[in-house]
Amino acid sequence: MANFETILTHRDSNILRVIVVALKAHGFHPLEEGISGLPGMPGVTPPKGLGVQVPSEEAQDARLLAQALLEEMTR
């Protein structure tokens, strides 16, 4: 089983969903679970936001793409 690393944290789950789709389109393998809100309470975001996780071996490259996408989407 792969170790996963959080590459990006944000409070807007809609932005995170788009980033997850973009990461997949670029060949990364992000986890989809956990970006809908707190377990058992969909739509409720923790104070620090929700995170996007990818396998550790993909983290460095995926982080660069995710941060660039976030910057573009929040301008």
Tab-separated table of N, CA and C in Angstrom:
chain	number	residue	atom	x	y	z
A	1	MET	N	0.844	-1.184	0.000
A	1	MET	CA	0.000	0.000	0.000
A	1	MET	C	0.891	1.249	0.000
A	2	ALA	N	0.531	2.221	-0.792
A	2	ALA	CA	1.327	3.443	-0.941
A	2	ALA	C	1.108	4.393	0.227
A	3	ASN	N	2.149	5.128	0.559
A	3	ASN	CA	2.026	6.209	1.528
A	3	ASN	C	1.550	7.440	0.781
A	4	PHE	N	0.619	8.172	1.372
A	4	PHE	CA	0.080	9.356	0.733
A	4	PHE	C	0.539	10.605	1.466
A	5	GLU	N	0.654	11.682	0.713
A	5	GLU	CA	1.114	12.948	1.251
A	5	GLU	C	0.136	14.040	0.821
A	6	THR	N	-0.188	14.939	1.740
A	6	THR	CA	-1.052	16.068	1.417
A	6	THR	C	-0.225	17.104	0.663
A	7	ILE	N	-0.694	17.474	-0.536
A	7	ILE	CA	0.055	18.417	-1.361
A	7	ILE	C	-0.575	19.804	-1.379
A	8	LEU	N	-1.834	19.897	-0.948
A	8	LEU	CA	-2.533	21.170	-1.017
A	8	LEU	C	-3.689	21.147	-0.034
A	9	THR	N	-3.896	22.244	0.654
A	9	THR	CA	-5.028	22.393	1.563
A	9	THR	C	-5.766	23.668	1.192
A	10	HIS	N	-7.098	23.580	1.147
A	10	HIS	CA	-7.910	24.753	0.806
A	10	HIS	C	-9.292	24.570	1.412
A	11	ARG	N	-9.986	25.674	1.654
A	11	ARG	CA	-11.308	25.606	2.272
A	11	ARG	C	-12.443	25.364	1.270
A	12	ASP	N	-12.230	25.609	0.000
A	12	ASP	CA	-13.285	25.463	-1.007
A	12	ASP	C	-13.199	24.076	-1.654
A	13	SER	N	-14.135	23.212	-1.305
A	13	SER	CA	-14.098	21.843	-1.822
A	13	SER	C	-14.344	21.796	-3.321
A	14	ASN	N	-15.049	22.775	-3.887
A	14	ASN	CA	-15.275	22.801	-5.336
A	14	ASN	C	-13.954	23.007	-6.081
A	15	ILE	N	-13.116	23.888	-5.586
A	15	ILE	CA	-11.804	24.100	-6.193
A	15	ILE	C	-10.977	22.820	-6.085
A	16	LEU	N	-11.037	22.177	-4.934
A	16	LEU	CA	-10.264	20.949	-4.748
A	16	LEU	C	-10.718	19.849	-5.702
A	17	ARG	N	-12.018	19.757	-5.941
A	17	ARG	CA	-12.521	18.744	-6.882
A	17	ARG	C	-11.957	18.969	-8.285
A	18	VAL	N	-11.913	20.216	-8.729
A	18	VAL	CA	-11.368	20.534	-10.050
A	18	VAL	C	-9.883	20.179	-10.103
A	19	ILE	N	-9.157	20.480	-9.034
A	19	ILE	CA	-7.731	20.169	-8.988
A	19	ILE	C	-7.504	18.667	-9.024
A	20	VAL	N	-8.327	17.903	-8.326
A	20	VAL	CA	-8.209	16.437	-8.345
A	20	VAL	C	-8.422	15.907	-9.763
A	21	VAL	N	-9.423	16.425	-10.469
A	21	VAL	CA	-9.676	15.993	-11.849
A	21	VAL	C	-8.486	16.345	-12.739
A	22	ALA	N	-7.940	17.550	-12.573
A	22	ALA	CA	-6.780	17.970	-13.374
A	22	ALA	C	-5.560	17.096	-13.075
A	23	LEU	N	-5.354	16.773	-11.814
A	23	LEU	CA	-4.231	15.902	-11.452
A	23	LEU	C	-4.373	14.534	-12.124
A	24	LYS	N	-5.590	13.992	-12.092
A	24	LYS	CA	-5.829	12.699	-12.749
A	24	LYS	C	-5.572	12.790	-14.248
A	25	ALA	N	-5.997	13.883	-14.865
A	25	ALA	CA	-5.814	14.067	-16.299
A	25	ALA	C	-4.328	14.139	-16.669
A	26	HIS	N	-3.501	14.543	-15.703
A	26	HIS	CA	-2.063	14.633	-15.937
A	26	HIS	C	-1.323	13.371	-15.476
A	27	GLY	N	-2.060	12.323	-15.134
A	27	GLY	CA	-1.440	11.042	-14.808
A	27	GLY	C	-1.117	10.818	-13.338
A	28	PHE	N	-1.549	11.719	-12.465
A	28	PHE	CA	-1.342	11.522	-11.027
A	28	PHE	C	-2.489	10.688	-10.464
A	29	HIS	N	-2.335	10.227	-9.227
A	29	HIS	CA	-3.324	9.346	-8.605
A	29	HIS	C	-3.801	9.902	-7.255
A	30	PRO	N	-4.517	11.042	-7.268
A	30	PRO	CA	-4.986	11.626	-6.006
A	30	PRO	C	-6.135	10.818	-5.405
A	31	LEU	N	-6.229	10.867	-4.084
A	31	LEU	CA	-7.373	10.263	-3.400
A	31	LEU	C	-8.564	11.199	-3.563
A	32	GLU	N	-9.727	10.635	-3.814
A	32	GLU	CA	-10.924	11.465	-3.937
A	32	GLU	C	-11.660	11.583	-2.611
A	33	GLU	N	-11.445	10.650	-1.733
A	33	GLU	CA	-12.130	10.705	-0.451
A	33	GLU	C	-11.555	11.824	0.404
A	34	GLY	N	-12.400	12.432	1.188
A	34	GLY	CA	-11.923	13.468	2.088
A	34	GLY	C	-12.074	14.884	1.567
A	35	ILE	N	-12.437	15.057	0.274
A	35	ILE	CA	-12.597	16.419	-0.218
A	35	ILE	C	-14.054	16.863	-0.219
A	36	SER	N	-14.927	16.055	0.359
A	36	SER	CA	-16.343	16.423	0.434
A	36	SER	C	-16.707	17.053	1.765
A	37	GLY	N	-15.818	17.003	2.725
A	37	GLY	CA	-16.100	17.541	4.050
A	37	GLY	C	-15.675	16.553	5.109
A	38	LEU	N	-16.001	16.874	6.320
A	38	LEU	CA	-15.655	15.990	7.428
A	38	LEU	C	-16.411	14.680	7.324
A	39	PRO	N	-15.811	13.560	7.744
A	39	PRO	CA	-16.510	12.272	7.685
A	39	PRO	C	-17.838	12.325	8.435
A	40	GLY	N	-18.884	11.904	7.760
A	40	GLY	CA	-20.207	11.886	8.365
A	40	GLY	C	-20.900	13.239	8.346
A	41	MET	N	-20.194	14.276	7.898
A	41	MET	CA	-20.784	15.614	7.845
A	41	MET	C	-20.392	16.286	6.524
A	42	PRO	N	-20.920	15.784	5.390
A	42	PRO	CA	-20.550	16.361	4.108
A	42	PRO	C	-20.878	17.857	4.056
A	43	GLY	N	-19.983	18.602	3.467
A	43	GLY	CA	-20.188	20.038	3.347
A	43	GLY	C	-19.612	20.844	4.494
A	44	VAL	N	-19.237	20.184	5.586
A	44	VAL	CA	-18.641	20.873	6.725
A	44	VAL	C	-17.128	20.822	6.557
A	45	THR	N	-16.521	21.996	6.518
A	45	THR	CA	-15.084	22.096	6.291
A	45	THR	C	-14.361	22.368	7.604
A	46	PRO	N	-13.294	21.630	7.884
A	46	PRO	CA	-12.514	21.913	9.088
A	46	PRO	C	-11.850	23.291	8.981
A	47	PRO	N	-11.474	23.898	10.094
A	47	PRO	CA	-10.908	25.254	10.080
A	47	PRO	C	-9.712	25.435	9.145
A	48	LYS	N	-8.865	24.432	9.013
A	48	LYS	CA	-7.686	24.552	8.145
A	48	LYS	C	-7.993	24.191	6.701
A	49	GLY	N	-9.200	23.747	6.407
A	49	GLY	CA	-9.564	23.351	5.059
A	49	GLY	C	-9.402	21.861	4.846
A	50	LEU	N	-9.631	21.452	3.614
A	50	LEU	CA	-9.535	20.049	3.224
A	50	LEU	C	-8.267	19.867	2.400
A	51	GLY	N	-7.746	18.655	2.372
A	51	GLY	CA	-6.490	18.414	1.676
A	51	GLY	C	-6.618	17.472	0.503
A	52	VAL	N	-5.727	17.665	-0.471
A	52	VAL	CA	-5.592	16.755	-1.607
A	52	VAL	C	-4.371	15.894	-1.324
A	53	GLN	N	-4.556	14.577	-1.410
A	53	GLN	CA	-3.459	13.647	-1.133
A	53	GLN	C	-3.122	12.835	-2.371
A	54	VAL	N	-1.825	12.636	-2.570
A	54	VAL	CA	-1.319	11.801	-3.668
A	54	VAL	C	-0.271	10.859	-3.093
A	55	PRO	N	0.056	9.780	-3.825
A	55	PRO	CA	1.144	8.909	-3.366
A	55	PRO	C	2.433	9.722	-3.175
A	56	SER	N	3.189	9.392	-2.156
A	56	SER	CA	4.403	10.144	-1.805
A	56	SER	C	5.356	10.300	-2.981
A	57	GLU	N	5.478	9.262	-3.815
A	57	GLU	CA	6.415	9.346	-4.931
A	57	GLU	C	5.960	10.328	-6.014
A	58	GLU	N	4.695	10.742	-5.998
A	58	GLU	CA	4.174	11.719	-6.956
A	58	GLU	C	4.084	13.121	-6.357
A	59	ALA	N	4.306	13.248	-5.064
A	59	ALA	CA	3.985	14.482	-4.342
A	59	ALA	C	4.702	15.717	-4.869
A	60	GLN	N	5.969	15.619	-5.147
A	60	GLN	CA	6.731	16.806	-5.552
A	60	GLN	C	6.178	17.408	-6.849
A	61	ASP	N	5.992	16.590	-7.868
A	61	ASP	CA	5.489	17.087	-9.151
A	61	ASP	C	4.018	17.486	-9.064
A	62	ALA	N	3.221	16.686	-8.356
A	62	ALA	CA	1.796	16.997	-8.218
A	62	ALA	C	1.588	18.298	-7.461
A	63	ARG	N	2.427	18.563	-6.464
A	63	ARG	CA	2.325	19.804	-5.679
A	63	ARG	C	2.538	21.026	-6.586
A	64	LEU	N	3.524	20.954	-7.472
A	64	LEU	CA	3.777	22.069	-8.391
A	64	LEU	C	2.557	22.359	-9.262
A	65	LEU	N	1.968	21.316	-9.821
A	65	LEU	CA	0.797	21.492	-10.671
A	65	LEU	C	-0.384	22.003	-9.855
A	66	ALA	N	-0.643	21.404	-8.707
A	66	ALA	CA	-1.785	21.797	-7.883
A	66	ALA	C	-1.681	23.254	-7.431
A	67	GLN	N	-0.503	23.688	-7.035
A	67	GLN	CA	-0.326	25.073	-6.595
A	67	GLN	C	-0.499	26.052	-7.750
A	68	ALA	N	-0.009	25.690	-8.931
A	68	ALA	CA	-0.188	26.549	-10.103
A	68	ALA	C	-1.670	26.662	-10.471
A	69	LEU	N	-2.387	25.552	-10.410
A	69	LEU	CA	-3.817	25.573	-10.707
A	69	LEU	C	-4.575	26.401	-9.675
A	70	LEU	N	-4.251	26.231	-8.407
A	70	LEU	CA	-4.925	26.993	-7.357
A	70	LEU	C	-4.694	28.488	-7.556
A	71	GLU	N	-3.473	28.864	-7.860
A	71	GLU	CA	-3.161	30.286	-8.071
A	71	GLU	C	-3.991	30.847	-9.216
A	72	GLU	N	-4.066	30.087	-10.312
A	72	GLU	CA	-4.834	30.540	-11.473
A	72	GLU	C	-6.329	30.634	-11.155
A	73	MET	N	-6.840	29.663	-10.399
A	73	MET	CA	-8.278	29.627	-10.109
A	73	MET	C	-8.702	30.679	-9.088
A	74	THR	N	-7.807	31.177	-8.292
A	74	THR	CA	-8.188	32.119	-7.230
A	74	THR	C	-7.777	33.560	-7.533
A	75	ARG	N	-7.330	33.820	-8.722
A	75	ARG	CA	-6.990	35.209	-9.105
A	75	ARG	C	-8.213	36.066	-9.215
